């Protein structure tokens, strides 16, 4: 009975810790977005160039995207006919983010012809990091780059 009670308490503690970590990450992301907006308004209000600020933000976000890139790789399964010729080839691209999240896509070739869509490796990489700050940075970059282009 006591052992079961402790297992339940340990499980509750694990869930609570995961919730706190998720909330903390979300709050940090929001603060970074708010801080960027406040900085832009402050720079503009005092007549300072926002170009340098945007350049710094873009460089920082690009650094996050690069440094937090997931580990990706392909696995290939080949099936051969009785004469040893490849009949089907299945390639799966899988990416694993630093937090353990995964994403994958598969493409299939029959008799050398692609059947269905090709793997979008950039999308697999991005999807693996969907619950990380890399995702936030990737999604923020186009807006920052657009704002910078308009300056």
Tab-separated table of N, CA and C in Angstrom:
chain	number	residue	atom	x	y	z
A	1	UNK	N	0.832	-1.187	0.000
A	1	UNK	CA	0.000	0.000	0.000
A	1	UNK	C	0.877	1.251	0.000
A	2	UNK	N	1.878	1.286	0.875
A	2	UNK	CA	2.767	2.448	0.981
A	2	UNK	C	3.557	2.641	-0.311
A	3	UNK	N	3.973	1.542	-0.938
A	3	UNK	CA	4.720	1.604	-2.191
A	3	UNK	C	3.860	2.213	-3.301
A	4	UNK	N	2.607	1.792	-3.384
A	4	UNK	CA	1.683	2.337	-4.387
A	4	UNK	C	1.454	3.821	-4.167
A	5	UNK	N	1.324	4.199	-2.905
A	5	UNK	CA	1.110	5.610	-2.565
A	5	UNK	C	2.306	6.442	-3.042
A	6	UNK	N	3.509	5.941	-2.808
A	6	UNK	CA	4.714	6.668	-3.208
A	6	UNK	C	4.806	6.758	-4.736
A	7	UNK	N	4.443	5.699	-5.431
A	7	UNK	CA	4.457	5.723	-6.895
A	7	UNK	C	3.497	6.776	-7.431
A	8	UNK	N	2.334	6.874	-6.833
A	8	UNK	CA	1.348	7.880	-7.247
A	8	UNK	C	1.889	9.281	-6.982
A	9	UNK	N	2.475	9.496	-5.823
A	9	UNK	CA	3.049	10.812	-5.497
A	9	UNK	C	4.183	11.170	-6.458
A	10	UNK	N	5.026	10.189	-6.786
A	10	UNK	CA	6.114	10.436	-7.730
A	10	UNK	C	5.567	10.813	-9.104
A	11	UNK	N	4.512	10.131	-9.522
A	11	UNK	CA	3.892	10.418	-10.816
A	11	UNK	C	3.296	11.833	-10.834
A	12	UNK	N	2.623	12.208	-9.779
A	12	UNK	CA	2.043	13.553	-9.671
A	12	UNK	C	3.148	14.599	-9.710
A	13	UNK	N	4.249	14.329	-9.019
A	13	UNK	CA	5.380	15.256	-9.002
A	13	UNK	C	5.967	15.419	-10.412
A	14	UNK	N	6.082	14.324	-11.149
A	14	UNK	CA	6.595	14.380	-12.522
A	14	UNK	C	5.700	15.231	-13.401
A	15	UNK	N	4.397	15.047	-13.297
A	15	UNK	CA	3.441	15.826	-14.088
A	15	UNK	C	3.523	17.306	-13.719
A	16	UNK	N	3.583	17.592	-12.445
A	16	UNK	CA	3.666	18.990	-11.991
A	16	UNK	C	4.944	19.650	-12.497
A	17	UNK	N	6.056	18.937	-12.449
A	17	UNK	CA	7.325	19.483	-12.931
A	17	UNK	C	7.244	19.785	-14.419
A	18	UNK	N	6.662	18.878	-15.196
A	18	UNK	CA	6.519	19.099	-16.642
A	18	UNK	C	5.649	20.314	-16.920
A	19	UNK	N	4.569	20.478	-16.166
A	19	UNK	CA	3.687	21.639	-16.347
A	19	UNK	C	4.417	22.939	-16.046
A	20	UNK	N	5.200	22.957	-14.980
A	20	UNK	CA	5.953	24.160	-14.614
A	20	UNK	C	6.968	24.492	-15.703
A	21	UNK	N	7.668	23.477	-16.211
A	21	UNK	CA	8.656	23.715	-17.268
A	21	UNK	C	7.980	24.276	-18.522
A	22	UNK	N	6.836	23.731	-18.900
A	22	UNK	CA	6.118	24.209	-20.086
A	22	UNK	C	5.649	25.648	-19.898
A	23	UNK	N	5.125	25.961	-18.731
A	23	UNK	CA	4.667	27.334	-18.448
A	23	UNK	C	5.835	28.304	-18.454
A	24	UNK	N	6.952	27.890	-17.891
A	24	UNK	CA	8.131	28.753	-17.846
A	24	UNK	C	8.622	29.055	-19.252
A	25	UNK	N	8.702	28.027	-20.093
A	25	UNK	CA	9.159	28.241	-21.471
A	25	UNK	C	8.213	29.173	-22.218
A	26	UNK	N	6.921	28.989	-22.049
A	26	UNK	CA	5.940	29.849	-22.718
A	26	UNK	C	6.078	31.292	-22.236
A	27	UNK	N	6.289	31.474	-20.949
A	27	UNK	CA	6.428	32.827	-20.396
A	27	UNK	C	7.691	33.502	-20.915
A	28	UNK	N	8.788	32.763	-20.978
A	28	UNK	CA	10.040	33.335	-21.485
A	28	UNK	C	9.870	33.754	-22.941
A	29	UNK	N	9.197	32.931	-23.729
A	29	UNK	CA	8.956	33.261	-25.139
A	29	UNK	C	8.130	34.527	-25.256
A	30	UNK	N	7.064	34.634	-24.475
A	30	UNK	CA	6.209	35.827	-24.515
A	30	UNK	C	6.977	37.065	-24.079
A	31	UNK	N	7.790	36.938	-23.040
A	31	UNK	CA	8.564	38.080	-22.564
A	31	UNK	C	9.519	38.553	-23.652
A	32	UNK	N	10.158	37.611	-24.350
A	32	UNK	CA	11.073	37.992	-25.434
A	32	UNK	C	10.327	38.749	-26.525
A	33	UNK	N	9.121	38.302	-26.867
A	33	UNK	CA	8.332	38.987	-27.885
A	33	UNK	C	7.908	40.372	-27.407
A	34	UNK	N	7.488	40.477	-26.170
A	34	UNK	CA	7.068	41.767	-25.609
A	34	UNK	C	8.259	42.710	-25.523
A	35	UNK	N	9.413	42.190	-25.040
A	35	UNK	CA	10.611	43.021	-24.942
A	35	UNK	C	11.012	43.580	-26.297
A	36	UNK	N	10.919	42.751	-27.356
A	36	UNK	CA	11.255	43.221	-28.703
A	36	UNK	C	10.329	44.343	-29.127
A	37	UNK	N	9.046	44.172	-28.872
A	37	UNK	CA	8.067	45.193	-29.246
A	37	UNK	C	8.304	46.486	-28.480
A	38	UNK	N	8.566	46.374	-27.188
A	38	UNK	CA	8.824	47.558	-26.361
A	38	UNK	C	10.087	48.267	-26.846
A	39	UNK	N	11.102	47.495	-27.165
A	39	UNK	CA	12.349	48.089	-27.654
A	39	UNK	C	12.116	48.839	-28.959
A	40	UNK	N	11.329	48.254	-29.859
A	40	UNK	CA	11.034	48.917	-31.143
A	40	UNK	C	10.316	50.238	-30.908
A	41	UNK	N	9.327	50.235	-30.050
A	41	UNK	CA	8.569	51.456	-29.759
A	41	UNK	C	9.485	52.492	-29.114
A	42	UNK	N	10.302	52.058	-28.170
A	42	UNK	CA	11.229	52.969	-27.497
A	42	UNK	C	12.230	53.593	-28.460
A	43	UNK	N	12.795	52.771	-29.328
A	43	UNK	CA	13.743	53.292	-30.311
A	43	UNK	C	13.065	54.329	-31.207
A	44	UNK	N	11.885	53.988	-31.699
A	44	UNK	CA	11.162	54.892	-32.600
A	44	UNK	C	10.777	56.184	-31.881
A	45	UNK	N	10.313	56.075	-30.637
A	45	UNK	CA	9.862	57.244	-29.876
A	45	UNK	C	10.986	58.260	-29.689
A	46	UNK	N	12.193	57.774	-29.471
A	46	UNK	CA	13.312	58.672	-29.226
A	46	UNK	C	14.122	58.963	-30.481
A	47	UNK	N	13.560	58.620	-31.638
A	47	UNK	CA	14.208	58.959	-32.904
A	47	UNK	C	15.452	58.144	-33.205
A	48	UNK	N	15.615	57.034	-32.532
A	48	UNK	CA	16.768	56.173	-32.791
A	48	UNK	C	16.450	55.236	-33.944
A	49	UNK	N	17.471	54.824	-34.657
A	49	UNK	CA	17.289	53.919	-35.785
A	49	UNK	C	16.882	52.527	-35.276
A	50	UNK	N	15.798	52.032	-35.807
A	50	UNK	CA	15.379	50.678	-35.437
A	50	UNK	C	16.083	49.636	-36.292
A	51	UNK	N	16.802	50.083	-37.321
A	51	UNK	CA	17.503	49.139	-38.193
A	51	UNK	C	18.524	48.322	-37.408
A	52	UNK	N	19.305	48.985	-36.557
A	52	UNK	CA	20.316	48.264	-35.772
A	52	UNK	C	19.659	47.295	-34.804
A	53	UNK	N	18.541	47.724	-34.217
A	53	UNK	CA	17.812	46.840	-33.310
A	53	UNK	C	17.302	45.617	-34.063
A	54	UNK	N	16.704	45.852	-35.224
A	54	UNK	CA	16.203	44.734	-36.034
A	54	UNK	C	17.342	43.812	-36.457
A	55	UNK	N	18.463	44.395	-36.852
A	55	UNK	CA	19.613	43.566	-37.235
A	55	UNK	C	20.049	42.669	-36.078
A	56	UNK	N	20.068	43.244	-34.871
A	56	UNK	CA	20.447	42.459	-33.694
A	56	UNK	C	19.451	41.354	-33.388
A	57	UNK	N	18.161	41.687	-33.486
A	57	UNK	CA	17.125	40.677	-33.248
A	57	UNK	C	17.207	39.558	-34.276
A	58	UNK	N	17.364	39.935	-35.547
A	58	UNK	CA	17.453	38.935	-36.623
A	58	UNK	C	18.662	38.034	-36.399
A	59	UNK	N	19.807	38.628	-36.088
A	59	UNK	CA	21.021	37.829	-35.849
A	59	UNK	C	20.831	36.882	-34.663
A	60	UNK	N	20.200	37.389	-33.606
A	60	UNK	CA	19.958	36.550	-32.430
A	60	UNK	C	19.029	35.386	-32.731
A	61	UNK	N	17.945	35.663	-33.444
A	61	UNK	CA	16.997	34.605	-33.781
A	61	UNK	C	17.628	33.596	-34.743
A	62	UNK	N	18.429	34.088	-35.698
A	62	UNK	CA	19.108	33.161	-36.610
A	62	UNK	C	20.083	32.271	-35.854
A	63	UNK	N	20.735	32.820	-34.855
A	63	UNK	CA	21.652	32.040	-34.030
A	63	UNK	C	20.905	30.936	-33.274
A	64	UNK	N	19.737	31.268	-32.748
A	64	UNK	CA	18.919	30.269	-32.049
A	64	UNK	C	18.526	29.148	-33.008
A	65	UNK	N	18.088	29.516	-34.213
A	65	UNK	CA	17.676	28.514	-35.203
A	65	UNK	C	18.841	27.587	-35.528
A	66	UNK	N	20.026	28.162	-35.709
A	66	UNK	CA	21.205	27.360	-36.061
A	66	UNK	C	21.661	26.483	-34.895
A	67	UNK	N	21.780	27.073	-33.716
A	67	UNK	CA	22.324	26.334	-32.573
A	67	UNK	C	21.380	25.267	-32.028
A	68	UNK	N	20.088	25.458	-32.214
A	68	UNK	CA	19.124	24.490	-31.686
A	68	UNK	C	18.550	23.575	-32.767
A	69	UNK	N	19.281	23.447	-33.870
A	69	UNK	CA	18.829	22.565	-34.953
A	69	UNK	C	18.760	21.126	-34.445
A	70	UNK	N	17.729	20.403	-34.855
A	70	UNK	CA	17.622	19.011	-34.420
A	70	UNK	C	18.638	18.122	-35.142
A	71	UNK	N	18.820	16.956	-34.609
A	71	UNK	CA	19.655	15.946	-35.254
A	71	UNK	C	18.764	15.180	-36.225
A	72	UNK	N	19.172	15.128	-37.479
A	72	UNK	CA	18.341	14.495	-38.502
A	72	UNK	C	19.122	13.407	-39.233
A	73	UNK	N	18.400	12.426	-39.722
A	73	UNK	CA	19.028	11.369	-40.497
A	73	UNK	C	18.000	10.581	-41.287
A	74	UNK	N	18.496	9.875	-42.283
A	74	UNK	CA	17.641	9.045	-43.131
A	74	UNK	C	17.855	7.571	-42.815
A	75	UNK	N	16.783	6.814	-42.928
A	75	UNK	CA	16.883	5.351	-42.899
A	75	UNK	C	16.223	4.858	-44.181
A	76	UNK	N	16.822	3.839	-44.768
A	76	UNK	CA	16.358	3.339	-46.064
A	76	UNK	C	16.069	1.848	-45.980
A	77	UNK	N	14.927	1.471	-46.523
A	77	UNK	CA	14.554	0.056	-46.622
A	77	UNK	C	14.407	-0.250	-48.106
A	78	UNK	N	15.103	-1.286	-48.566
A	78	UNK	CA	15.041	-1.694	-49.981
A	78	UNK	C	14.474	-3.101	-50.088
A	79	UNK	N	13.600	-3.291	-51.064
A	79	UNK	CA	13.086	-4.625	-51.373
A	79	UNK	C	13.511	-4.961	-52.786
A	80	UNK	N	13.981	-6.194	-52.968
A	80	UNK	CA	14.514	-6.616	-54.260
A	80	UNK	C	13.670	-7.731	-54.849
A	81	UNK	N	13.690	-7.825	-56.186
A	81	UNK	CA	13.000	-8.942	-56.832
A	81	UNK	C	13.916	-10.161	-56.812
A	82	UNK	N	13.477	-11.252	-57.414
A	82	UNK	CA	14.231	-12.512	-57.363
A	82	UNK	C	15.564	-12.429	-58.103
A	83	UNK	N	15.732	-11.397	-58.929
A	83	UNK	CA	16.990	-11.238	-59.668
A	83	UNK	C	17.919	-10.207	-58.999
A	84	UNK	N	17.527	-9.735	-57.836
A	84	UNK	CA	18.371	-8.815	-57.092
A	84	UNK	C	18.216	-7.347	-57.469
A	85	UNK	N	17.192	-7.043	-58.274
A	85	UNK	CA	16.971	-5.647	-58.672
A	85	UNK	C	16.052	-4.976	-57.655
A	86	UNK	N	16.339	-3.714	-57.345
A	86	UNK	CA	15.472	-3.023	-56.384
A	86	UNK	C	14.079	-2.803	-56.962
A	87	UNK	N	13.065	-3.163	-56.183
A	87	UNK	CA	11.676	-2.986	-56.604
A	87	UNK	C	11.076	-1.783	-55.877
A	88	UNK	N	11.253	-1.749	-54.561
A	88	UNK	CA	10.777	-0.600	-53.782
A	88	UNK	C	11.896	-0.101	-52.881
A	89	UNK	N	11.898	1.204	-52.710
A	89	UNK	CA	12.827	1.847	-51.790
A	89	UNK	C	12.005	2.815	-50.956
A	90	UNK	N	12.114	2.671	-49.649
A	90	UNK	CA	11.399	3.551	-48.727
A	90	UNK	C	12.435	4.308	-47.902
A	91	UNK	N	12.373	5.627	-47.993
A	91	UNK	CA	13.315	6.473	-47.259
A	91	UNK	C	12.530	7.264	-46.224
A	92	UNK	N	12.972	7.200	-44.978
A	92	UNK	CA	12.339	7.953	-43.897
A	92	UNK	C	13.358	8.914	-43.317
A	93	UNK	N	12.991	10.197	-43.309
A	93	UNK	CA	13.814	11.225	-42.691
A	93	UNK	C	13.226	11.509	-41.312
A	94	UNK	N	14.056	11.368	-40.276
A	94	UNK	CA	13.610	11.613	-38.905
A	94	UNK	C	14.518	12.642	-38.257
A	95	UNK	N	13.907	13.587	-37.565
A	95	UNK	CA	14.650	14.602	-36.817
A	95	UNK	C	14.237	14.521	-35.353
A	96	UNK	N	15.224	14.704	-34.472
A	96	UNK	CA	14.988	14.684	-33.031
A	96	UNK	C	15.529	15.988	-32.444
A	97	UNK	N	14.653	16.722	-31.775
A	97	UNK	CA	15.038	17.991	-31.148
A	97	UNK	C	15.732	17.733	-29.818
A	98	UNK	N	16.343	18.776	-29.268
A	98	UNK	CA	17.064	18.644	-27.999
A	98	UNK	C	16.166	18.226	-26.846
A	99	UNK	N	14.855	18.474	-26.969
A	99	UNK	CA	13.934	18.088	-25.896
A	99	UNK	C	13.370	16.675	-26.094
A	100	UNK	N	13.821	15.996	-27.145
A	100	UNK	CA	13.387	14.621	-27.404
A	100	UNK	C	12.218	14.503	-28.364
A	101	UNK	N	11.592	15.620	-28.730
A	101	UNK	CA	10.490	15.564	-29.699
A	101	UNK	C	11.023	15.125	-31.059
A	102	UNK	N	10.171	14.390	-31.769
A	102	UNK	CA	10.552	13.841	-33.074
A	102	UNK	C	9.561	14.242	-34.143
A	103	UNK	N	10.041	14.218	-35.373
A	103	UNK	CA	9.178	14.374	-36.537
A	103	UNK	C	9.804	13.555	-37.653
A	104	UNK	N	8.964	13.055	-38.549
A	104	UNK	CA	9.497	12.285	-39.671
A	104	UNK	C	8.554	12.341	-40.860
A	105	UNK	N	9.121	12.105	-42.019
A	105	UNK	CA	8.367	11.953	-43.260
A	105	UNK	C	9.011	10.818	-44.044
A	106	UNK	N	8.199	10.170	-44.871
A	106	UNK	CA	8.676	9.041	-45.666
A	106	UNK	C	8.330	9.260	-47.126
A	107	UNK	N	9.245	8.837	-47.995
A	107	UNK	CA	8.950	8.827	-49.423
A	107	UNK	C	9.183	7.415	-49.940
A	108	UNK	N	8.405	7.042	-50.935
A	108	UNK	CA	8.424	5.682	-51.460
A	108	UNK	C	8.696	5.707	-52.952
A	109	UNK	N	9.631	4.867	-53.367
A	109	UNK	CA	9.938	4.701	-54.788
A	109	UNK	C	9.573	3.280	-55.198
A	110	UNK	N	8.853	3.152	-56.301
A	110	UNK	CA	8.537	1.848	-56.872
A	110	UNK	C	9.139	1.811	-58.264
A	111	UNK	N	10.005	0.818	-58.493
A	111	UNK	CA	10.697	0.685	-59.765
A	111	UNK	C	11.356	1.997	-60.187
A	112	UNK	N	11.956	2.663	-59.214
A	112	UNK	CA	12.708	3.878	-59.480
A	112	UNK	C	11.892	5.157	-59.594
A	113	UNK	N	10.572	5.051	-59.465
A	113	UNK	CA	9.727	6.245	-59.584
A	113	UNK	C	9.149	6.617	-58.224
A	114	UNK	N	9.216	7.911	-57.941
A	114	UNK	CA	8.664	8.409	-56.686
A	114	UNK	C	7.149	8.274	-56.706
A	115	UNK	N	6.616	7.676	-55.668
A	115	UNK	CA	5.161	7.515	-55.516
A	115	UNK	C	4.728	8.372	-54.344
A	116	UNK	N	4.056	9.460	-54.620
A	116	UNK	CA	3.631	10.359	-53.558
A	116	UNK	C	4.605	11.513	-53.417
A	117	UNK	N	4.423	12.298	-52.365
A	117	UNK	CA	5.265	13.489	-52.193
A	117	UNK	C	6.678	13.144	-51.731
A	118	UNK	N	7.617	13.993	-52.121
A	118	UNK	CA	9.000	13.866	-51.653
A	118	UNK	C	9.078	14.390	-50.221
A	119	UNK	N	10.101	13.976	-49.524
A	119	UNK	CA	10.323	14.442	-48.153
A	119	UNK	C	10.670	15.929	-48.183
A	120	UNK	N	10.022	16.684	-47.316
A	120	UNK	CA	10.352	18.092	-47.126
A	120	UNK	C	11.213	18.169	-45.863
A	121	UNK	N	12.530	18.051	-46.048
A	121	UNK	CA	13.449	17.963	-44.915
A	121	UNK	C	13.418	19.210	-44.027
A	122	UNK	N	13.261	20.368	-44.631
A	122	UNK	CA	13.180	21.597	-43.834
A	122	UNK	C	11.950	21.566	-42.930
A	123	UNK	N	10.838	21.062	-43.458
A	123	UNK	CA	9.612	20.988	-42.654
A	123	UNK	C	9.750	19.955	-41.539
A	124	UNK	N	10.400	18.830	-41.830
A	124	UNK	CA	10.611	17.808	-40.796
A	124	UNK	C	11.466	18.392	-39.670
A	125	UNK	N	12.522	19.091	-40.048
A	125	UNK	CA	13.397	19.722	-39.058
A	125	UNK	C	12.627	20.722	-38.210
A	126	UNK	N	11.822	21.548	-38.854
A	126	UNK	CA	11.047	22.562	-38.128
A	126	UNK	C	10.010	21.901	-37.220
A	127	UNK	N	9.338	20.888	-37.725
A	127	UNK	CA	8.276	20.229	-36.953
A	127	UNK	C	8.832	19.526	-35.704
A	128	UNK	N	10.044	19.002	-35.798
A	128	UNK	CA	10.642	18.327	-34.633
A	128	UNK	C	10.858	19.303	-33.480
A	129	UNK	N	11.035	20.579	-33.807
A	129	UNK	CA	11.317	21.585	-32.769
A	129	UNK	C	10.084	22.409	-32.420
A	130	UNK	N	8.917	21.870	-32.692
A	130	UNK	CA	7.655	22.613	-32.508
A	130	UNK	C	7.409	23.080	-31.079
A	131	UNK	N	7.986	22.436	-30.091
A	131	UNK	CA	7.785	22.832	-28.697
A	131	UNK	C	9.060	23.404	-28.084
A	132	UNK	N	9.831	24.105	-28.905
A	132	UNK	CA	11.085	24.687	-28.430
A	132	UNK	C	11.164	26.158	-28.831
A	133	UNK	N	12.160	26.846	-28.300
A	133	UNK	CA	12.358	28.250	-28.669
A	133	UNK	C	12.828	28.381	-30.111
A	134	UNK	N	13.359	27.312	-30.689
A	134	UNK	CA	13.761	27.350	-32.106
A	134	UNK	C	12.540	27.593	-32.985
A	135	UNK	N	11.430	26.953	-32.655
A	135	UNK	CA	10.180	27.124	-33.411
A	135	UNK	C	9.742	28.591	-33.375
A	136	UNK	N	9.803	29.175	-32.192
A	136	UNK	CA	9.419	30.576	-32.021
A	136	UNK	C	10.313	31.464	-32.886
A	137	UNK	N	11.618	31.206	-32.841
A	137	UNK	CA	12.562	32.006	-33.623
A	137	UNK	C	12.301	31.855	-35.120
A	138	UNK	N	12.070	30.633	-35.582
A	138	UNK	CA	11.808	30.415	-37.007
A	138	UNK	C	10.550	31.135	-37.459
A	139	UNK	N	9.546	31.140	-36.625
A	139	UNK	CA	8.294	31.796	-37.003
A	139	UNK	C	8.391	33.317	-36.902
A	140	UNK	N	9.270	33.829	-36.042
A	140	UNK	CA	9.422	35.280	-35.883
A	140	UNK	C	10.316	35.887	-36.963
A	141	UNK	N	11.260	35.120	-37.468
A	141	UNK	CA	12.234	35.665	-38.423
A	141	UNK	C	11.606	36.315	-39.658
A	142	UNK	N	10.640	35.696	-40.327
A	142	UNK	CA	10.087	36.351	-41.520
A	142	UNK	C	9.510	37.739	-41.230
A	143	UNK	N	8.826	37.906	-40.109
A	143	UNK	CA	8.270	39.213	-39.747
A	143	UNK	C	9.361	40.225	-39.469
A	144	UNK	N	10.404	39.802	-38.760
A	144	UNK	CA	11.521	40.698	-38.471
A	144	UNK	C	12.255	41.087	-39.758
A	145	UNK	N	12.462	40.112	-40.631
A	145	UNK	CA	13.159	40.381	-41.897
A	145	UNK	C	12.324	41.296	-42.781
A	146	UNK	N	11.008	41.109	-42.761
A	146	UNK	CA	10.123	41.978	-43.521
A	146	UNK	C	10.163	43.395	-42.980
A	147	UNK	N	10.129	43.527	-41.658
A	147	UNK	CA	10.202	44.851	-41.034
A	147	UNK	C	11.527	45.517	-41.369
A	148	UNK	N	12.606	44.740	-41.378
A	148	UNK	CA	13.929	45.281	-41.681
A	148	UNK	C	13.995	45.732	-43.135
A	149	UNK	N	13.404	44.969	-44.033
A	149	UNK	CA	13.403	45.322	-45.458
A	149	UNK	C	12.645	46.628	-45.711
A	150	UNK	N	11.649	46.889	-44.875
A	150	UNK	CA	10.839	48.108	-45.021
A	150	UNK	C	11.519	49.339	-44.461
A	151	UNK	N	12.649	49.207	-43.823
A	151	UNK	CA	13.341	50.348	-43.201
A	151	UNK	C	14.262	51.028	-44.173
